mmCIF file of C-alpha atoms in Angstrom:
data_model
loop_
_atom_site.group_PDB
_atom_site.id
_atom_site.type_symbol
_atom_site.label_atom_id
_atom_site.label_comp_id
_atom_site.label_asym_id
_atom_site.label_seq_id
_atom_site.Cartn_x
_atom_site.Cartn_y
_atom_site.Cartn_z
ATOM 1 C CA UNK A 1 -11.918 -78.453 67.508
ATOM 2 C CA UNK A 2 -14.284 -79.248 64.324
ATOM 3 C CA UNK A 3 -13.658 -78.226 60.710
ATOM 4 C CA UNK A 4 -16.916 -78.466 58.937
ATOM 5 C CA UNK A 5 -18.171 -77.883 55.935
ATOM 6 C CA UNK A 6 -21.524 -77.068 54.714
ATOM 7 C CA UNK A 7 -22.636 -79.230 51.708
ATOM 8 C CA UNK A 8 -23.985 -77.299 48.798
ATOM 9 C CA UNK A 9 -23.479 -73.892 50.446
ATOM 10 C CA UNK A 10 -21.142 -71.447 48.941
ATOM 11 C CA UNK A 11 -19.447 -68.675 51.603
ATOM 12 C CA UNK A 12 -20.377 -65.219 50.485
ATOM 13 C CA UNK A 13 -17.535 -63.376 52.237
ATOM 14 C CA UNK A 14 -19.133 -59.495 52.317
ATOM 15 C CA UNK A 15 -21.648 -61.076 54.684
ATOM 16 C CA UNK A 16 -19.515 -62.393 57.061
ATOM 17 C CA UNK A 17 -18.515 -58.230 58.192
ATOM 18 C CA UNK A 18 -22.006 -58.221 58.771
ATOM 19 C CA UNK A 19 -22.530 -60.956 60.993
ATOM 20 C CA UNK A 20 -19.611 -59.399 63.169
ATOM 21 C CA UNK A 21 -16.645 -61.873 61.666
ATOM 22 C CA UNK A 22 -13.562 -59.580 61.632
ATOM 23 C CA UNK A 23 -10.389 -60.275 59.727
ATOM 24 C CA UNK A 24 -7.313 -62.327 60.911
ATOM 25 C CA UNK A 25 -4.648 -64.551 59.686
ATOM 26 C CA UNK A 26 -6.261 -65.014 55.836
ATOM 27 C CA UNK A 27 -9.660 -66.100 57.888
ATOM 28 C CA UNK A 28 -12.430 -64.647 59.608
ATOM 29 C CA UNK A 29 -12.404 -65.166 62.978
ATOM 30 C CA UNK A 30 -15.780 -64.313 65.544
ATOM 31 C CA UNK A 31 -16.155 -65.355 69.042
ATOM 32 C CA UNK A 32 -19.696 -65.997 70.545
ATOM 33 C CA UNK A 33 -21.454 -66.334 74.046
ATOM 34 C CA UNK A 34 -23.485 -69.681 74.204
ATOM 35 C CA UNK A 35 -25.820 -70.533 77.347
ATOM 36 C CA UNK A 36 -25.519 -67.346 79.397
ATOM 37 C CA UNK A 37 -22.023 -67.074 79.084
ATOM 38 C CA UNK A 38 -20.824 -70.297 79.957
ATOM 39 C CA UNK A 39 -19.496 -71.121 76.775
ATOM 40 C CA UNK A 40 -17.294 -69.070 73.764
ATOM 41 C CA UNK A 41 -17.327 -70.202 70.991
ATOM 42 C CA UNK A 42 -14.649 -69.069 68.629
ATOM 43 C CA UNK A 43 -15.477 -69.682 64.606
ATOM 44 C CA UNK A 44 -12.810 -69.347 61.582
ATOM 45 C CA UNK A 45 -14.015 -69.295 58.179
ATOM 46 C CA UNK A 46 -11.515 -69.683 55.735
ATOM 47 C CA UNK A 47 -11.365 -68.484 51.708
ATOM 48 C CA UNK A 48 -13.060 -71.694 50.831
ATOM 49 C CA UNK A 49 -15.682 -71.660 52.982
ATOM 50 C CA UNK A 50 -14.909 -74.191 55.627
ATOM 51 C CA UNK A 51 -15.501 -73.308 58.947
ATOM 52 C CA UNK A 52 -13.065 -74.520 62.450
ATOM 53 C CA UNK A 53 -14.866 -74.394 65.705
ATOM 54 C CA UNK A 54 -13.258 -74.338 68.594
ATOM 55 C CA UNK A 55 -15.977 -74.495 72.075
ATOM 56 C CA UNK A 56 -14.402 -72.765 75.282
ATOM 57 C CA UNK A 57 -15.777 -73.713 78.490
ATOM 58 C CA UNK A 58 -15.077 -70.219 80.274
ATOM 59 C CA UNK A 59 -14.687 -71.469 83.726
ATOM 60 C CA UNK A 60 -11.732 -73.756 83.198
ATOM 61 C CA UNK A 61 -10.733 -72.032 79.774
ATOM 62 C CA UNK A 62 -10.070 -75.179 78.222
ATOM 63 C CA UNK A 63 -11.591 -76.654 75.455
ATOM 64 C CA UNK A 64 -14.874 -78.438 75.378
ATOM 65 C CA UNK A 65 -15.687 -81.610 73.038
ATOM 66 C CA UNK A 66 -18.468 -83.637 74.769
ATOM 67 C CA UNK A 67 -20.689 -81.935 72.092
ATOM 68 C CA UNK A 68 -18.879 -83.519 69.123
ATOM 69 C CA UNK A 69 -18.971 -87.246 70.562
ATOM 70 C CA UNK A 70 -22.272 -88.342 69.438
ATOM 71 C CA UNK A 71 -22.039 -91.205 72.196
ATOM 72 C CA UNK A 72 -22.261 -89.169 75.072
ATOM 73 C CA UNK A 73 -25.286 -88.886 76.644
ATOM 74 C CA UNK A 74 -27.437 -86.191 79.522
ATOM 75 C CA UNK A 75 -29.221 -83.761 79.198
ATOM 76 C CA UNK A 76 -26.570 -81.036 79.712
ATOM 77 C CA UNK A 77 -24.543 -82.254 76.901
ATOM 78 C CA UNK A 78 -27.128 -82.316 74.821
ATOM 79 C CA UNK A 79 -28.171 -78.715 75.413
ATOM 80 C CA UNK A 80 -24.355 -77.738 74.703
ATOM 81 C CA UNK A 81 -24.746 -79.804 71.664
ATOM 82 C CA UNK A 82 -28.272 -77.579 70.485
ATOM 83 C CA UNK A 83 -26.963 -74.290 71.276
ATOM 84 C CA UNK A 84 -23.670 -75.928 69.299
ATOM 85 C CA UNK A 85 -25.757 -76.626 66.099
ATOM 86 C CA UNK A 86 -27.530 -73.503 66.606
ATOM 87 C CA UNK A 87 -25.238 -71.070 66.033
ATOM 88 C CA UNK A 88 -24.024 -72.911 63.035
ATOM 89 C CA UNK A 89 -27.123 -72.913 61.546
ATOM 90 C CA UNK A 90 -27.891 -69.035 61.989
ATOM 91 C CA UNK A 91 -23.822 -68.754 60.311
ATOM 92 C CA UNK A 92 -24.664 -70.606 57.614
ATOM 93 C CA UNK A 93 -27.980 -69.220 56.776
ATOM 94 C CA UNK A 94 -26.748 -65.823 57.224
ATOM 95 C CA UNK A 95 -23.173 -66.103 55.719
ATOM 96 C CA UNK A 96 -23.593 -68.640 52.794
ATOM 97 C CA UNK A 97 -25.901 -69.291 50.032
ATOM 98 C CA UNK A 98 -26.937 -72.569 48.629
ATOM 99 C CA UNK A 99 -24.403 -73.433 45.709
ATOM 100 C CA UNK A 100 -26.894 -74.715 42.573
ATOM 101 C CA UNK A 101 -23.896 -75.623 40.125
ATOM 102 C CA UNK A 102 -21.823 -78.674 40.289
ATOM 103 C CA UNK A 103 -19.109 -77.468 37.794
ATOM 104 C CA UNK A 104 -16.000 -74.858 38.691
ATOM 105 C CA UNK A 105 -16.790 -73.021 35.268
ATOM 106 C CA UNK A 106 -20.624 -72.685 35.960
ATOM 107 C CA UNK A 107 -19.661 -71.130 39.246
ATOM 108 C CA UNK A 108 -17.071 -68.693 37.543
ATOM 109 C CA UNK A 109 -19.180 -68.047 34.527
ATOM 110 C CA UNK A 110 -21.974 -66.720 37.160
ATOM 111 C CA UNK A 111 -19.822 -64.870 39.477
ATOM 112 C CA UNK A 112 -18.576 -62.822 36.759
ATOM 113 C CA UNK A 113 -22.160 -62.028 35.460
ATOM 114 C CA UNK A 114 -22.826 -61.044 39.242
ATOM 115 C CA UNK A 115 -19.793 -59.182 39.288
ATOM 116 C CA UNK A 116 -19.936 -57.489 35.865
ATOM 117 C CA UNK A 117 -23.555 -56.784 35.393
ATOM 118 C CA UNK A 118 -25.253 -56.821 38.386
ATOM 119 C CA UNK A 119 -27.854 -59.613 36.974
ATOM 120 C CA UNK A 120 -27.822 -61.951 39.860
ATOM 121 C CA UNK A 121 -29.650 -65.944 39.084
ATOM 122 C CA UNK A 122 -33.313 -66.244 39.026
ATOM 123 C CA UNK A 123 -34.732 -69.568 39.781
ATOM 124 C CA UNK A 124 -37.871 -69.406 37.717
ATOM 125 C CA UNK A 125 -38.968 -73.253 37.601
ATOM 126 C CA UNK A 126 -40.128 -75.313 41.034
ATOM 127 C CA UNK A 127 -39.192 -78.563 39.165
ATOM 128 C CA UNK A 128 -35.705 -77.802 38.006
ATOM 129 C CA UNK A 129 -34.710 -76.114 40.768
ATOM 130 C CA UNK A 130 -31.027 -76.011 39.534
ATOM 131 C CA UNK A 131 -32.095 -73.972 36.015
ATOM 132 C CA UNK A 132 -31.654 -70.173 36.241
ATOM 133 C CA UNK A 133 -31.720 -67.018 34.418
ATOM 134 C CA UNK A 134 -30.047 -63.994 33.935
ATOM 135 C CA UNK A 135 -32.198 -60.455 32.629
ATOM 136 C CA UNK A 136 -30.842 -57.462 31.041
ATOM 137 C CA UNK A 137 -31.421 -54.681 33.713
ATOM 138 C CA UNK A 138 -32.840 -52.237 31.102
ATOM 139 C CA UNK A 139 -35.379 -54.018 28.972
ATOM 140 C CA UNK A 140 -35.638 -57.562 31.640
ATOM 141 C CA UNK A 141 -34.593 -59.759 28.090
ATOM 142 C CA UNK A 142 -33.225 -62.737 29.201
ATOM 143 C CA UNK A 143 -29.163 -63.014 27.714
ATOM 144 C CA UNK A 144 -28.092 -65.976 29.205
ATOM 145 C CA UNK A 145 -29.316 -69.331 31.140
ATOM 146 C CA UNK A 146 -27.843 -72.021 33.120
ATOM 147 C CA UNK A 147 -29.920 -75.654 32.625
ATOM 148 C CA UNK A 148 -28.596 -79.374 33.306
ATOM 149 C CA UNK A 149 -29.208 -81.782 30.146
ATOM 150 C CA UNK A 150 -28.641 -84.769 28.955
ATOM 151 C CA UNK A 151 -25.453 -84.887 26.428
ATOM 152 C CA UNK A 152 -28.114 -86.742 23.957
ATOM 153 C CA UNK A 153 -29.826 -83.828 23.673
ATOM 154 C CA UNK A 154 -27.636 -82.179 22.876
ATOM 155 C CA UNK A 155 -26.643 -84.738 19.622
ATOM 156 C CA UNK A 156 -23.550 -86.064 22.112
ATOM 157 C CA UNK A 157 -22.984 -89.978 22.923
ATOM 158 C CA UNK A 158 -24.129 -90.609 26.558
ATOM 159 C CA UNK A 159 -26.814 -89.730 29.023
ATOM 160 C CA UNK A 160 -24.683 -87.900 30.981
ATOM 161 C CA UNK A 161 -26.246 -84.852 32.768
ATOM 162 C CA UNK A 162 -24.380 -81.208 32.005
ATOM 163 C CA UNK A 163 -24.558 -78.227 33.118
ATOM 164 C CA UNK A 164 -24.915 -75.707 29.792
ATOM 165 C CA UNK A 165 -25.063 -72.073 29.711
ATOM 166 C CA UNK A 166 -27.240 -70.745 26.224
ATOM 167 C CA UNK A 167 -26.575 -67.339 25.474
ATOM 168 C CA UNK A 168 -27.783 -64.892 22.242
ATOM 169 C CA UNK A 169 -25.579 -64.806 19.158
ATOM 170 C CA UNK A 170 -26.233 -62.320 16.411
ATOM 171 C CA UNK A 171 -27.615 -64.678 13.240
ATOM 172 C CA UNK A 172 -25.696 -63.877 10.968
ATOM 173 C CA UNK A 173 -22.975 -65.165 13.097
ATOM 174 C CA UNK A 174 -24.421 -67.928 14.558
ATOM 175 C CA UNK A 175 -24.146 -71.001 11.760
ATOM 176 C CA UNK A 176 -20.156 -70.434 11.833
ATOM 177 C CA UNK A 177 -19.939 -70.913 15.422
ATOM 178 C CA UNK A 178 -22.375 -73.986 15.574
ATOM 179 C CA UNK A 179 -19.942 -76.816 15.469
ATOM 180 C CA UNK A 180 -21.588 -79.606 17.651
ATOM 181 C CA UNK A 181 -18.694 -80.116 19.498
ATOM 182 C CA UNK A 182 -17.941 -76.967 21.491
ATOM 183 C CA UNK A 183 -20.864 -74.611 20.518
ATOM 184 C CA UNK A 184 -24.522 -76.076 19.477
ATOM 185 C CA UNK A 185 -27.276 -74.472 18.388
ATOM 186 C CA UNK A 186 -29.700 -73.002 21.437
ATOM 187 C CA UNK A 187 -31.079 -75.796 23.706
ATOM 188 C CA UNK A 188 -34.621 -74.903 24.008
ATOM 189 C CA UNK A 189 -34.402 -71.210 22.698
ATOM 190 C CA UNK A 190 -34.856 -69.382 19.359
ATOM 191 C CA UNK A 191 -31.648 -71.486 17.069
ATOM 192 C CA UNK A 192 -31.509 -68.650 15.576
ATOM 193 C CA UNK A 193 -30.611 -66.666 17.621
ATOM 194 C CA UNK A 194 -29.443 -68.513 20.467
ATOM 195 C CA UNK A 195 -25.950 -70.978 20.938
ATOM 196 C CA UNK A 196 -25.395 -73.293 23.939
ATOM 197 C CA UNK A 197 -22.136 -74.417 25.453
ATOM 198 C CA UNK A 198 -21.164 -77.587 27.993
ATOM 199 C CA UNK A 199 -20.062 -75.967 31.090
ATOM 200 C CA UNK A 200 -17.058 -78.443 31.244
ATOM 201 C CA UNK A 201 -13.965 -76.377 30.355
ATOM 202 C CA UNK A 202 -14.379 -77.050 26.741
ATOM 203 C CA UNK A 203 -14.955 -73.342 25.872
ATOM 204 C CA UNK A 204 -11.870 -71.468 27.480
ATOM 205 C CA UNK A 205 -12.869 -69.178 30.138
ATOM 206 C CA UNK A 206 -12.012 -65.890 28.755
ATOM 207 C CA UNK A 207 -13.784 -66.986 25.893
ATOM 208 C CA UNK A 208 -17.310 -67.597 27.341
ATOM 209 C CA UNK A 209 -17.086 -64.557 29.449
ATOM 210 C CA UNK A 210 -16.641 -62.470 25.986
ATOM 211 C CA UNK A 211 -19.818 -64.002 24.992
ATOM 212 C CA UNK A 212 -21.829 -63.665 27.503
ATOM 213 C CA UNK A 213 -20.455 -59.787 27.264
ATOM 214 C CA UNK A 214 -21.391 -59.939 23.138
ATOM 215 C CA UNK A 215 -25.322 -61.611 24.712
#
C-alpha cells in the first residue's frame, strides 16, 4: 500500500465521477485491471487530494509491493512497475489540475471567483507562468489578477516574494482605503482605479471576497 501525493496538483473532485471513482467511506474509491487482468488495482482519493494504492495480484489475492521497492530488479517487475506509474499518471492528468498558488487564501480567493462568477484563471504570460487573470463575462474587462512580487515593490521591507491579488476600486473611494499596510495602490494597473492586497491573511477573508464582488 502507497499514499502519494502529487506535488503542485490540486484534486478537482467533479472529475473523479467521470473517471469512474464512485463514493465510499469520505473517499473515492476505483478499482482497475492492469496487464490483462493480472493485476487490480484499487485507488482511494481522499478530500485532500492524496491518493492510497493498494496493487492486487488476482491469482493469490494478496497484495503486491515488488513495484514500490526501487531495488528490485527483472524485467517483469519492472513492467508491473510501468503499468503502476501509468495509471497514476492518466489519474492525475485527468482528475487534478496543476495548483499555481502557494498561499491557502490565493487558493480560496480563486475558488470562490470560480464558484461565484464563473471566471475561471487565464494564464496570459509564458514567463510568469504563475500570474493570472480573471474577465468579466459580459464586456471581457479584466476585475481582478493574481501576480507574485517582491514586498519592495510594493514599499514593504524585504525581498520576499508574495502572492497579491489587484482588483478595481471606484476612485473616489480608493485614497481612503490605500493604507500601505493592508491595501496599496494597484501594482502595475491604473492607481486610480485599481488597489492591491498581500495574499497572506492580512485582509480577512470575507473581506476580500466583498471586494472582489464590489470589482
Amino acid at each position: 500500500m502507497e499514499r502519494i501525493v502529487f506535488e503542485n496538483k490540486k484534486l478537482v473532485p467533479e472529475k473523479l465521477l467521470l473517471y469512474g471513482f464512485r463514493a465510499e467511506n469520505n473517499a473515492f474509491v476505483k478499482e482497475t485491471a492492469l496487464m490483462d487482468g493480472q493485476f487490480l488495482l484499487r485507488c482511494s482519493v481522499d478530500g485532500a487530494g492524496g491518493v492510497t494504492t493498494e496493487l492486487i495480484d488476482t491469482a493469490s489475492e494478496e497484495e503486491y509491493v515488488l513495484h514500490l521497492v526501487e531495488e528490485c530488479g527483472g524485467a517483469f517487475v519492472a513492467e508491473v512497475r510501468q503499468a503502476y506509474r501509468a495509471e497514476l499518471e492518466k489519474l492525475s492528468a485527468f482528475c487534478f489540475e496543476t495548483d499555481h498558488f502557494r498561499e491557502n487564501q490565493t487558493g480560496a480567493l480563486t475558488e470562490y471567483i470560480v464558484k461565484t462568477y464563473g471566471a475561471h484563471p487565464e494564464y496570459l504570460w509564458e514567463k510568469t507562468p504563475n500570474a493570472c487573470v480573471f474577465r468579466r463575462g459580459d464586456n471581457r474587462k479584466w476585475f481582478a489578477a493574481v501576480l507574485t512580487v517582491r514586498r519592495d515593490r510594493l514599499g514593504l521591507s524585504g525581498n520576499k516574494e508574495e502572492e497579491i491579488v489587484d482588483f478595481r476600486v471606484k476612485p473616489e473611494e480608493l485614497q481612503a482605503l490605500i493604507d500601505h499596510e493592508r491595501y496599496f495602490s494597484g501594482y502595475h494597473m491604473n492607481k486610480k482605479h485599481w488597489a492591491t492586497v498581500i495574499l497572506n491573511g492580512s485582509v480577512p477573508q470575507e473581506e476580500l471576497f466583498l471586494r472582489i464582488d464590489e470589482s
